[in-house]
Amino acid sequence: MVTRTVTKPPKDPYAVLGIARTDDEAAIKRAYFRLVREYPPEREPEKFQELRAAYERIRSAEARSQTDLFLLQPPPAMPRRRKLAYDLDVHADDILMLALELGLARLSVQEDFHEPELPTR
Amino acid sequence: MEAFIRSRPASAHAEAARRLAAEAHFRAALLGDALDERRRHLDSALALTPDVPKLHFHRALTLWQLGQLNEVLPELNIAATREPQRPGLAYLRALASIAVGQPWDTAGLSEAEVNTLQLVKQFCQHRSRGKTLTVKEPLLGRGTEMWQALVAMAKDPTAAPQAQLKVAAEQNSRKPISRILNYYRGVAALRAGDREAARNAWTVARGAGMNSPRLDENLTALMRAEVIELAEAGRWQDVMHLLGRLPNVETDRILAETGTLACFHLGYEAAQADKWQAAAQHWRKANELSTSRYIAQNLALAEEALGNWANAAEAWREMVRRRPRKEDHPDYLSDLQVAALWRHAAECYEHVGQTDEVETCLRNALKYAPDDTALRLRLADLLLNQQRGDAAETQLKELLAIEPQHVEALVHLARLYQTRWSTDSLPIWRQVLAINPTHPEAREALATYYVSLVDPDDPYIAARLNLRYPGKTLTEVLELGLQELPGHPQLLAQMGIVYARQNQPKLAREYLLQAFQAAPQDANIADVVLHELLHADDGDMVLKLIPTVRQIPRLLPMFWFNQATQALKCGLGEKWADVFVTEALGLVGQPWIDDTLAGLLIEAFGTVSDHGAKSLASLLEQRARDEVPTSGAVQYMEAYRLYHEKHDEKGAMRLIHDAIRYARRAGDQGVLRRAEAIDLLLKGGPSFFDMKRILRDLFPEMR
């Protein structure tokens, strides 16, 4: 049996609770209770369910370690990279090479091609 | 030729051969581009004719181009000794002397050569001794722009004479010269902050064969600076465009890492916008370039979002492979996390039916979470589905060793044992009941066991009973069952049957009623109770119970037809068959009944006719004539009689065709499907597939 059902990654519970991935358990708890006061179950049952589900997924370290495995991971920031220094000097070895090539440019290699004299019988 | 020379080394011919071979090596050397090859040919020529000055001259130049500067001057000196007037020799000797810091003289040099050499010497001493640079014309090369530009740049580190160098490179277009000028054009451009021009000039220099570490380093630094700045500004798409234009990105670690990071970011942006195809593409690329487990994780999620389950599973596995193994690493994964990933990979494979991989992943998960009973049960389930009972049994036993009270594992094991002759499932079912006395499957299994022991119609009952319960009667065994499963309706009903067979109608009625009260909505129990009450001569009770039986959810006409058949078979009277047929017909119109009154009438007609209830059959036929005269039911019934009573197959077929025609016209599907089924049968018997279709049509509840 081959299926091609698709599943979207589950909602990010950190985003639902409006906290950072790095926040500790106390911060998670604070955020949850603040939101629950804002969206009490009797007035906002759906929102409350969403908050509750998100909280349950990350409320303990163990739950969090499992949940994090199946969440999209934000890419890290660009690390500080040292830029390489340029060499913008004029170098004598380049000038020597230039002078050499100027000298060579005036030579004709063909002139050095000679037919060797061969002995007659 | 070499063999010839060796055989007569002193002869004139050998000498000529040597000269010829040396010339051949010389020409091969100068016509080729590779410097090492050139040097090898020149060495070979010199070995044959060591006194030829042009060979020393060109060997010196080759060594110079190879960077072996210390060997150049001695070679040029040899050439000068033997051929002092060789064109260019004086200039190159002087240049070589300057290069190695030796004195030189101006003898035999032109004014331009002297001026050029003096300028070169100033360049050589400019940085070390702080000598000033003075341009004195004439100089070698076309135009003096190149010298003026280079002098200006050497004097002032901020000077950027790009235009002059451009002109110089165009005027001196010979590649070995122009590439040096283009390199400095790039330097000048970068001094002026024009990276694009610098990159272009350096790319031209490299394309013209410049092979200098300085050029490579500057180009790398330039590319890296551009890429890093774009990345720091979060312009990831531009980073990718630039990297796509650069050569050898993968050899520069920083560039490669930045490219991977760009893919990571672009994938994340796409995923946030719900563009999973694009996200997956970026992360696939990143995944190839990087060993980050986070990229593998995101890729797996993107593949899942696209329904690419096998790819997703592979990415999860890759994530597991990439995890750091040291416990103090911040990205270390605990055993439980690794097990969760393996389990998830198994689920992905399940989507595409790759059971081998599912098994591998589950087994791997169990290596990291051996006490995870749910995981072990899943593996056992998989093995059971693959008919691998022994392997499943091993897993179930291991699970039960961890958690002896695991009901599901016990149930799985009991079911497995039920399929074998060699194993007894009863002790396992009893274990299940000890944990959960109301477990329906365990109660059912045990009840079925007791009922099978006391089936009064089984010819081997005495032997069977004696084997298990020596000396016990049927009712005693059932009492044991009822002690174990108090109030079980199947056992109570069986007790009623046994007493009915033993002509103890009072006790039979008592137990049958208890069975009915224990399961008033169980059609199987109702079936047994109604029929056995008639045997126990309690028709009044049957009539009393019928309204309750009617309440059984989704009860089908077949239930009542079956009661009618049993009543006729057992000779309980047409009256009861009539009662039951009436109940069946009363179901017409219920939402779960996919049949018509006419259809059920001919069903009832066939049922009672098959068991010789002629007057009841006549009543049903009359009812068809009165209530559904145009449905085709009447023709169907006439055909039935013609076929069975007068054996007139042709006449029956004609009437069946009439029934079909009527049913089509009336739109009566109940008659139509039955008549068409009979038509097929009369035409010479249906094929296997027809038979299946007929059965499906006649008994929709079998679907």
PDB file of C-alpha atoms in Angstrom, chain B residues 359-615:
ATOM      1  CA  GLU B 359      10.884  -3.351  11.186  1.00  0.00           C
ATOM      2  CA  THR B 360      14.512  -2.170  11.026  1.00  0.00           C
ATOM      3  CA  CYS B 361      13.585   1.230  12.415  1.00  0.00           C
ATOM      4  CA  LEU B 362      11.445  -0.209  15.204  1.00  0.00           C
ATOM      5  CA  ARG B 363      14.201  -2.613  16.199  1.00  0.00           C
ATOM      6  CA  ASN B 364      16.683   0.273  16.204  1.00  0.00           C
ATOM      7  CA  ALA B 365      14.298   2.309  18.341  1.00  0.00           C
ATOM      8  CA  LEU B 366      14.088  -0.562  20.806  1.00  0.00           C
ATOM      9  CA  LYS B 367      17.878  -0.609  21.115  1.00  0.00           C
ATOM     10  CA  TYR B 368      17.600   2.859  22.647  1.00  0.00           C
ATOM     11  CA  ALA B 369      14.347   2.326  24.525  1.00  0.00           C
ATOM     12  CA  PRO B 370      14.238  -1.384  25.369  1.00  0.00           C
ATOM     13  CA  ASP B 371      11.578  -0.862  28.052  1.00  0.00           C
ATOM     14  CA  ASP B 372       9.216   1.038  25.772  1.00  0.00           C
ATOM     15  CA  THR B 373       6.276  -1.340  25.798  1.00  0.00           C
ATOM     16  CA  ALA B 374       4.255   0.597  23.201  1.00  0.00           C
ATOM     17  CA  LEU B 375       7.167   0.343  20.797  1.00  0.00           C
ATOM     18  CA  ARG B 376       7.605  -3.356  21.417  1.00  0.00           C
ATOM     19  CA  LEU B 377       3.889  -3.930  20.952  1.00  0.00           C
ATOM     20  CA  ARG B 378       4.075  -2.103  17.639  1.00  0.00           C
ATOM     21  CA  LEU B 379       6.875  -4.363  16.482  1.00  0.00           C
ATOM     22  CA  ALA B 380       4.915  -7.411  17.626  1.00  0.00           C
ATOM     23  CA  ASP B 381       1.889  -6.128  15.700  1.00  0.00           C
ATOM     24  CA  LEU B 382       3.969  -5.718  12.570  1.00  0.00           C
ATOM     25  CA  LEU B 383       5.355  -9.231  12.914  1.00  0.00           C
ATOM     26  CA  LEU B 384       1.878 -10.655  13.487  1.00  0.00           C
ATOM     27  CA  ASN B 385       0.628  -8.918  10.357  1.00  0.00           C
ATOM     28  CA  GLN B 386       3.486 -10.551   8.477  1.00  0.00           C
ATOM     29  CA  GLN B 387       2.415 -13.966   9.824  1.00  0.00           C
ATOM     30  CA  ARG B 388       5.697 -14.213  11.747  1.00  0.00           C
ATOM     31  CA  GLY B 389       4.156 -15.675  14.863  1.00  0.00           C
ATOM     32  CA  ASP B 390       7.341 -16.928  16.502  1.00  0.00           C
ATOM     33  CA  ALA B 391       9.097 -13.575  16.175  1.00  0.00           C
ATOM     34  CA  ALA B 392       5.982 -11.799  17.446  1.00  0.00           C
ATOM     35  CA  GLU B 393       5.760 -14.199  20.378  1.00  0.00           C
ATOM     36  CA  THR B 394       9.345 -13.355  21.354  1.00  0.00           C
ATOM     37  CA  GLN B 395       8.569  -9.640  21.388  1.00  0.00           C
ATOM     38  CA  LEU B 396       5.331 -10.133  23.320  1.00  0.00           C
ATOM     39  CA  LYS B 397       7.075 -12.265  25.925  1.00  0.00           C
ATOM     40  CA  GLU B 398       9.815  -9.663  26.310  1.00  0.00           C
ATOM     41  CA  LEU B 399       7.150  -7.010  26.722  1.00  0.00           C
ATOM     42  CA  LEU B 400       5.360  -9.072  29.346  1.00  0.00           C
ATOM     43  CA  ALA B 401       8.632  -9.611  31.172  1.00  0.00           C
ATOM     44  CA  ILE B 402       8.801  -5.803  31.488  1.00  0.00           C
ATOM     45  CA  GLU B 403       5.107  -5.335  32.260  1.00  0.00           C
ATOM     46  CA  PRO B 404       3.331  -8.591  33.121  1.00  0.00           C
ATOM     47  CA  GLN B 405      -0.059  -6.873  33.391  1.00  0.00           C
ATOM     48  CA  HIS B 406       0.055  -5.365  29.885  1.00  0.00           C
ATOM     49  CA  VAL B 407      -3.447  -6.235  28.693  1.00  0.00           C
ATOM     50  CA  GLU B 408      -2.887  -5.544  25.001  1.00  0.00           C
ATOM     51  CA  ALA B 409       0.204  -7.748  24.925  1.00  0.00           C
ATOM     52  CA  LEU B 410      -1.706 -10.518  26.675  1.00  0.00           C
ATOM     53  CA  VAL B 411      -4.561 -10.193  24.196  1.00  0.00           C
ATOM     54  CA  HIS B 412      -2.120 -10.315  21.251  1.00  0.00           C
ATOM     55  CA  LEU B 413      -0.456 -13.384  22.695  1.00  0.00           C
ATOM     56  CA  ALA B 414      -3.791 -15.087  23.385  1.00  0.00           C
ATOM     57  CA  ARG B 415      -4.968 -14.390  19.830  1.00  0.00           C
ATOM     58  CA  LEU B 416      -1.705 -15.810  18.514  1.00  0.00           C
ATOM     59  CA  TYR B 417      -2.090 -18.926  20.662  1.00  0.00           C
ATOM     60  CA  GLN B 418      -5.663 -19.368  19.431  1.00  0.00           C
ATOM     61  CA  THR B 419      -4.320 -19.808  15.900  1.00  0.00           C
ATOM     62  CA  ARG B 420      -2.105 -22.724  16.918  1.00  0.00           C
ATOM     63  CA  TRP B 421      -2.894 -26.286  17.956  1.00  0.00           C
ATOM     64  CA  SER B 422       0.163 -26.471  20.126  1.00  0.00           C
ATOM     65  CA  THR B 423      -0.560 -23.574  22.460  1.00  0.00           C
ATOM     66  CA  ASP B 424      -3.396 -22.977  24.883  1.00  0.00           C
ATOM     67  CA  SER B 425      -4.814 -19.478  24.838  1.00  0.00           C
ATOM     68  CA  LEU B 426      -7.169 -19.985  27.812  1.00  0.00           C
ATOM     69  CA  PRO B 427      -4.641 -19.250  30.570  1.00  0.00           C
ATOM     70  CA  ILE B 428      -3.756 -15.996  28.802  1.00  0.00           C
ATOM     71  CA  TRP B 429      -7.395 -14.995  28.407  1.00  0.00           C
ATOM     72  CA  ARG B 430      -7.890 -15.765  32.098  1.00  0.00           C
ATOM     73  CA  GLN B 431      -4.935 -13.486  32.879  1.00  0.00           C
ATOM     74  CA  VAL B 432      -6.637 -10.749  30.882  1.00  0.00           C
ATOM     75  CA  LEU B 433      -9.864 -11.251  32.806  1.00  0.00           C
ATOM     76  CA  ALA B 434      -7.990 -11.184  36.091  1.00  0.00           C
ATOM     77  CA  ILE B 435      -6.793  -7.679  35.171  1.00  0.00           C
ATOM     78  CA  ASN B 436      -9.981  -6.519  33.480  1.00  0.00           C
ATOM     79  CA  PRO B 437     -12.998  -8.716  34.308  1.00  0.00           C
ATOM     80  CA  THR B 438     -15.124  -6.953  31.698  1.00  0.00           C
ATOM     81  CA  HIS B 439     -12.692  -7.362  28.804  1.00  0.00           C
ATOM     82  CA  PRO B 440     -15.158  -8.271  26.000  1.00  0.00           C
ATOM     83  CA  GLU B 441     -12.785 -10.275  23.811  1.00  0.00           C
ATOM     84  CA  ALA B 442     -11.484 -12.346  26.716  1.00  0.00           C
ATOM     85  CA  ARG B 443     -15.033 -12.986  27.969  1.00  0.00           C
ATOM     86  CA  GLU B 444     -16.098 -13.962  24.465  1.00  0.00           C
ATOM     87  CA  ALA B 445     -13.142 -16.298  24.005  1.00  0.00           C
ATOM     88  CA  LEU B 446     -13.770 -18.049  27.286  1.00  0.00           C
ATOM     89  CA  ALA B 447     -17.510 -18.292  26.727  1.00  0.00           C
ATOM     90  CA  THR B 448     -16.934 -19.737  23.258  1.00  0.00           C
ATOM     91  CA  TYR B 449     -14.643 -22.304  24.815  1.00  0.00           C
ATOM     92  CA  TYR B 450     -17.314 -23.472  27.281  1.00  0.00           C
ATOM     93  CA  VAL B 451     -20.031 -23.484  24.640  1.00  0.00           C
ATOM     94  CA  SER B 452     -17.861 -25.577  22.331  1.00  0.00           C
ATOM     95  CA  LEU B 453     -17.506 -28.148  25.115  1.00  0.00           C
ATOM     96  CA  VAL B 454     -21.248 -28.554  25.654  1.00  0.00           C
ATOM     97  CA  ASP B 455     -22.660 -28.409  22.138  1.00  0.00           C
ATOM     98  CA  PRO B 456     -25.451 -31.002  22.359  1.00  0.00           C
ATOM     99  CA  ASP B 457     -25.285 -31.565  18.600  1.00  0.00           C
ATOM    100  CA  ASP B 458     -21.572 -32.545  18.705  1.00  0.00           C
ATOM    101  CA  PRO B 459     -21.249 -36.351  18.284  1.00  0.00           C
ATOM    102  CA  TYR B 460     -17.927 -36.359  20.191  1.00  0.00           C
ATOM    103  CA  ILE B 461     -19.207 -34.312  23.090  1.00  0.00           C
ATOM    104  CA  ALA B 462     -18.878 -37.048  25.691  1.00  0.00           C
ATOM    105  CA  ALA B 463     -15.243 -37.719  24.833  1.00  0.00           C
ATOM    106  CA  ARG B 464     -14.424 -34.030  24.689  1.00  0.00           C
ATOM    107  CA  LEU B 465     -16.089 -33.360  28.000  1.00  0.00           C
ATOM    108  CA  ASN B 466     -14.458 -36.336  29.667  1.00  0.00           C
ATOM    109  CA  LEU B 467     -11.044 -35.187  28.518  1.00  0.00           C
ATOM    110  CA  ARG B 468     -11.375 -31.786  30.071  1.00  0.00           C
ATOM    111  CA  TYR B 469     -13.851 -32.264  32.895  1.00  0.00           C
ATOM    112  CA  PRO B 470     -14.119 -35.947  33.767  1.00  0.00           C
ATOM    113  CA  GLY B 471     -17.336 -36.862  35.509  1.00  0.00           C
ATOM    114  CA  LYS B 472     -19.026 -33.509  34.930  1.00  0.00           C
ATOM    115  CA  THR B 473     -22.373 -33.084  33.187  1.00  0.00           C
ATOM    116  CA  LEU B 474     -23.064 -30.500  30.499  1.00  0.00           C
ATOM    117  CA  THR B 475     -24.876 -28.234  32.898  1.00  0.00           C
ATOM    118  CA  GLU B 476     -22.144 -28.620  35.507  1.00  0.00           C
ATOM    119  CA  VAL B 477     -19.540 -27.518  33.011  1.00  0.00           C
ATOM    120  CA  LEU B 478     -21.696 -24.548  32.035  1.00  0.00           C
ATOM    121  CA  GLU B 479     -22.108 -23.726  35.717  1.00  0.00           C
ATOM    122  CA  LEU B 480     -18.322 -23.611  35.947  1.00  0.00           C
ATOM    123  CA  GLY B 481     -18.337 -21.248  33.019  1.00  0.00           C
ATOM    124  CA  LEU B 482     -20.942 -19.050  34.646  1.00  0.00           C
ATOM    125  CA  GLN B 483     -18.892 -18.963  37.829  1.00  0.00           C
ATOM    126  CA  GLU B 484     -16.014 -17.686  35.786  1.00  0.00           C
ATOM    127  CA  LEU B 485     -18.141 -15.385  33.621  1.00  0.00           C
ATOM    128  CA  PRO B 486     -21.161 -14.526  35.740  1.00  0.00           C
ATOM    129  CA  GLY B 487     -24.230 -13.609  33.715  1.00  0.00           C
ATOM    130  CA  HIS B 488     -22.570 -14.203  30.350  1.00  0.00           C
ATOM    131  CA  PRO B 489     -25.501 -14.290  27.860  1.00  0.00           C
ATOM    132  CA  GLN B 490     -23.898 -16.890  25.599  1.00  0.00           C
ATOM    133  CA  LEU B 491     -23.443 -19.293  28.493  1.00  0.00           C
ATOM    134  CA  LEU B 492     -26.947 -18.603  29.790  1.00  0.00           C
ATOM    135  CA  ALA B 493     -28.414 -19.201  26.340  1.00  0.00           C
ATOM    136  CA  GLN B 494     -26.414 -22.415  25.997  1.00  0.00           C
ATOM    137  CA  MET B 495     -27.688 -23.537  29.360  1.00  0.00           C
ATOM    138  CA  GLY B 496     -31.231 -22.894  28.038  1.00  0.00           C
ATOM    139  CA  ILE B 497     -30.518 -24.967  24.944  1.00  0.00           C
ATOM    140  CA  VAL B 498     -29.119 -27.841  26.974  1.00  0.00           C
ATOM    141  CA  TYR B 499     -32.146 -27.865  29.275  1.00  0.00           C
ATOM    142  CA  ALA B 500     -34.498 -27.652  26.273  1.00  0.00           C
ATOM    143  CA  ARG B 501     -32.771 -30.711  24.760  1.00  0.00           C
ATOM    144  CA  GLN B 502     -33.096 -32.434  28.126  1.00  0.00           C
ATOM    145  CA  ASN B 503     -36.871 -31.736  28.092  1.00  0.00           C
ATOM    146  CA  GLN B 504     -36.720 -29.391  31.017  1.00  0.00           C
ATOM    147  CA  PRO B 505     -38.704 -26.512  29.490  1.00  0.00           C
ATOM    148  CA  LYS B 506     -39.092 -24.583  32.698  1.00  0.00           C
ATOM    149  CA  LEU B 507     -35.374 -24.392  33.344  1.00  0.00           C
ATOM    150  CA  ALA B 508     -34.796 -23.820  29.648  1.00  0.00           C
ATOM    151  CA  ARG B 509     -37.162 -20.814  29.641  1.00  0.00           C
ATOM    152  CA  GLU B 510     -35.566 -19.462  32.789  1.00  0.00           C
ATOM    153  CA  TYR B 511     -32.036 -19.445  31.355  1.00  0.00           C
ATOM    154  CA  LEU B 512     -33.126 -18.252  27.921  1.00  0.00           C
ATOM    155  CA  LEU B 513     -34.878 -15.279  29.442  1.00  0.00           C
ATOM    156  CA  GLN B 514     -31.842 -14.527  31.575  1.00  0.00           C
ATOM    157  CA  ALA B 515     -29.692 -14.631  28.434  1.00  0.00           C
ATOM    158  CA  PHE B 516     -32.054 -12.264  26.649  1.00  0.00           C
ATOM    159  CA  GLN B 517     -32.150  -9.863  29.587  1.00  0.00           C
ATOM    160  CA  ALA B 518     -28.342  -9.944  29.812  1.00  0.00           C
ATOM    161  CA  ALA B 519     -27.984  -8.919  26.155  1.00  0.00           C
ATOM    162  CA  PRO B 520     -31.267  -7.538  24.805  1.00  0.00           C
ATOM    163  CA  GLN B 521     -29.533  -5.867  21.889  1.00  0.00           C
ATOM    164  CA  ASP B 522     -27.433  -8.819  20.808  1.00  0.00           C
ATOM    165  CA  ALA B 523     -28.965 -10.268  17.607  1.00  0.00           C
ATOM    166  CA  ASN B 524     -27.136 -13.583  18.021  1.00  0.00           C
ATOM    167  CA  ILE B 525     -28.555 -14.085  21.508  1.00  0.00           C
ATOM    168  CA  ALA B 526     -32.026 -12.965  20.366  1.00  0.00           C
ATOM    169  CA  ASP B 527     -31.820 -15.466  17.494  1.00  0.00           C
ATOM    170  CA  VAL B 528     -31.087 -18.360  19.842  1.00  0.00           C
ATOM    171  CA  VAL B 529     -33.551 -17.259  22.529  1.00  0.00           C
ATOM    172  CA  LEU B 530     -36.563 -16.793  20.226  1.00  0.00           C
ATOM    173  CA  HIS B 531     -36.060 -20.123  18.502  1.00  0.00           C
ATOM    174  CA  GLU B 532     -35.318 -22.086  21.663  1.00  0.00           C
ATOM    175  CA  LEU B 533     -38.337 -20.546  23.454  1.00  0.00           C
ATOM    176  CA  LEU B 534     -40.523 -21.975  20.695  1.00  0.00           C
ATOM    177  CA  HIS B 535     -38.884 -25.338  21.347  1.00  0.00           C
ATOM    178  CA  ALA B 536     -39.632 -24.837  25.021  1.00  0.00           C
ATOM    179  CA  ASP B 537     -43.229 -24.258  24.057  1.00  0.00           C
ATOM    180  CA  ASP B 538     -43.360 -20.645  25.147  1.00  0.00           C
ATOM    181  CA  GLY B 539     -44.787 -18.866  22.124  1.00  0.00           C
ATOM    182  CA  ASP B 540     -46.396 -16.251  24.325  1.00  0.00           C
ATOM    183  CA  MET B 541     -43.025 -15.230  25.601  1.00  0.00           C
ATOM    184  CA  VAL B 542     -41.758 -15.015  22.013  1.00  0.00           C
ATOM    185  CA  LEU B 543     -44.561 -12.634  21.135  1.00  0.00           C
ATOM    186  CA  LYS B 544     -43.746 -10.668  24.271  1.00  0.00           C
ATOM    187  CA  LEU B 545     -40.092 -10.400  23.343  1.00  0.00           C
ATOM    188  CA  ILE B 546     -40.548  -9.465  19.684  1.00  0.00           C
ATOM    189  CA  PRO B 547     -41.102  -5.707  20.335  1.00  0.00           C
ATOM    190  CA  THR B 548     -37.798  -5.624  22.251  1.00  0.00           C
ATOM    191  CA  VAL B 549     -36.012  -7.507  19.477  1.00  0.00           C
ATOM    192  CA  ARG B 550     -37.302  -4.943  16.983  1.00  0.00           C
ATOM    193  CA  GLN B 551     -35.290  -2.338  18.899  1.00  0.00           C
ATOM    194  CA  ILE B 552     -31.966  -4.026  18.081  1.00  0.00           C
ATOM    195  CA  PRO B 553     -30.098  -1.403  16.055  1.00  0.00           C
ATOM    196  CA  ARG B 554     -29.943  -1.989  12.310  1.00  0.00           C
ATOM    197  CA  LEU B 555     -31.659  -5.366  12.497  1.00  0.00           C
ATOM    198  CA  LEU B 556     -31.915  -6.855   8.994  1.00  0.00           C
ATOM    199  CA  PRO B 557     -34.811  -8.761   7.341  1.00  0.00           C
ATOM    200  CA  MET B 558     -32.457 -11.739   7.104  1.00  0.00           C
ATOM    201  CA  PHE B 559     -32.709 -12.106  10.917  1.00  0.00           C
ATOM    202  CA  TRP B 560     -36.441 -12.695  10.676  1.00  0.00           C
ATOM    203  CA  PHE B 561     -36.221 -14.835   7.516  1.00  0.00           C
ATOM    204  CA  ASN B 562     -33.754 -16.998   9.393  1.00  0.00           C
ATOM    205  CA  GLN B 563     -36.205 -17.329  12.287  1.00  0.00           C
ATOM    206  CA  ALA B 564     -38.896 -18.291   9.764  1.00  0.00           C
ATOM    207  CA  THR B 565     -36.642 -20.874   8.120  1.00  0.00           C
ATOM    208  CA  GLN B 566     -35.731 -22.415  11.486  1.00  0.00           C
ATOM    209  CA  ALA B 567     -39.348 -22.503  12.544  1.00  0.00           C
ATOM    210  CA  LEU B 568     -40.344 -24.290   9.329  1.00  0.00           C
ATOM    211  CA  LYS B 569     -37.353 -26.639   9.478  1.00  0.00           C
ATOM    212  CA  CYS B 570     -38.088 -27.637  13.044  1.00  0.00           C
ATOM    213  CA  GLY B 571     -41.790 -28.061  12.265  1.00  0.00           C
ATOM    214  CA  LEU B 572     -42.878 -25.337  14.667  1.00  0.00           C
ATOM    215  CA  GLY B 573     -45.732 -24.325  12.353  1.00  0.00           C
ATOM    216  CA  GLU B 574     -46.426 -21.928   9.501  1.00  0.00           C
ATOM    217  CA  LYS B 575     -47.954 -19.582  12.016  1.00  0.00           C
ATOM    218  CA  TRP B 576     -44.533 -18.721  13.400  1.00  0.00           C
ATOM    219  CA  ALA B 577     -43.048 -18.425   9.931  1.00  0.00           C
ATOM    220  CA  ASP B 578     -45.856 -15.985   9.156  1.00  0.00           C
ATOM    221  CA  VAL B 579     -45.063 -13.971  12.296  1.00  0.00           C
ATOM    222  CA  PHE B 580     -41.408 -13.721  11.436  1.00  0.00           C
ATOM    223  CA  VAL B 581     -41.978 -12.962   7.723  1.00  0.00           C
ATOM    224  CA  THR B 582     -44.365 -10.204   8.768  1.00  0.00           C
ATOM    225  CA  GLU B 583     -41.624  -8.741  10.987  1.00  0.00           C
ATOM    226  CA  ALA B 584     -39.170  -8.865   8.066  1.00  0.00           C
ATOM    227  CA  LEU B 585     -41.589  -7.097   5.736  1.00  0.00           C
ATOM    228  CA  GLY B 586     -42.222  -4.521   8.440  1.00  0.00           C
ATOM    229  CA  LEU B 587     -38.627  -3.364   8.081  1.00  0.00           C
ATOM    230  CA  VAL B 588     -39.239  -1.916   4.601  1.00  0.00           C
ATOM    231  CA  GLY B 589     -38.631   1.788   4.653  1.00  0.00           C
ATOM    232  CA  GLN B 590     -36.154   1.746   7.529  1.00  0.00           C
ATOM    233  CA  PRO B 591     -33.187   3.922   6.597  1.00  0.00           C
ATOM    234  CA  TRP B 592     -30.679   1.081   6.798  1.00  0.00           C
ATOM    235  CA  ILE B 593     -32.724  -1.259   4.586  1.00  0.00           C
ATOM    236  CA  ASP B 594     -31.663  -1.179   0.939  1.00  0.00           C
ATOM    237  CA  ASP B 595     -34.588  -3.184  -0.403  1.00  0.00           C
ATOM    238  CA  THR B 596     -38.183  -2.823  -1.579  1.00  0.00           C
ATOM    239  CA  LEU B 597     -41.408  -4.379  -0.327  1.00  0.00           C
ATOM    240  CA  ALA B 598     -41.692  -6.343  -3.581  1.00  0.00           C
ATOM    241  CA  GLY B 599     -38.106  -7.522  -3.217  1.00  0.00           C
ATOM    242  CA  LEU B 600     -38.698  -8.714   0.347  1.00  0.00           C
ATOM    243  CA  LEU B 601     -41.981 -10.331  -0.655  1.00  0.00           C
ATOM    244  CA  ILE B 602     -40.269 -12.519  -3.246  1.00  0.00           C
ATOM    245  CA  GLU B 603     -37.488 -13.223  -0.723  1.00  0.00           C
ATOM    246  CA  ALA B 604     -40.115 -14.325   1.796  1.00  0.00           C
ATOM    247  CA  PHE B 605     -41.985 -16.259  -0.909  1.00  0.00           C
ATOM    248  CA  GLY B 606     -38.820 -18.171  -1.812  1.00  0.00           C
ATOM    249  CA  THR B 607     -37.967 -18.833   1.852  1.00  0.00           C
ATOM    250  CA  VAL B 608     -41.338 -20.295   2.777  1.00  0.00           C
ATOM    251  CA  SER B 609     -41.788 -22.108  -0.541  1.00  0.00           C
ATOM    252  CA  ASP B 610     -38.400 -23.819  -0.122  1.00  0.00           C
ATOM    253  CA  HIS B 611     -39.708 -25.319   3.120  1.00  0.00           C
ATOM    254  CA  GLY B 612     -43.102 -26.377   1.796  1.00  0.00           C
ATOM    255  CA  ALA B 613     -45.230 -23.647   3.421  1.00  0.00           C
ATOM    256  CA  LYS B 614     -47.605 -23.488   0.474  1.00  0.00           C
ATOM    257  CA  SER B 615     -50.481 -21.595   2.064  1.00  0.00           C
TER     258      SER B 615
END
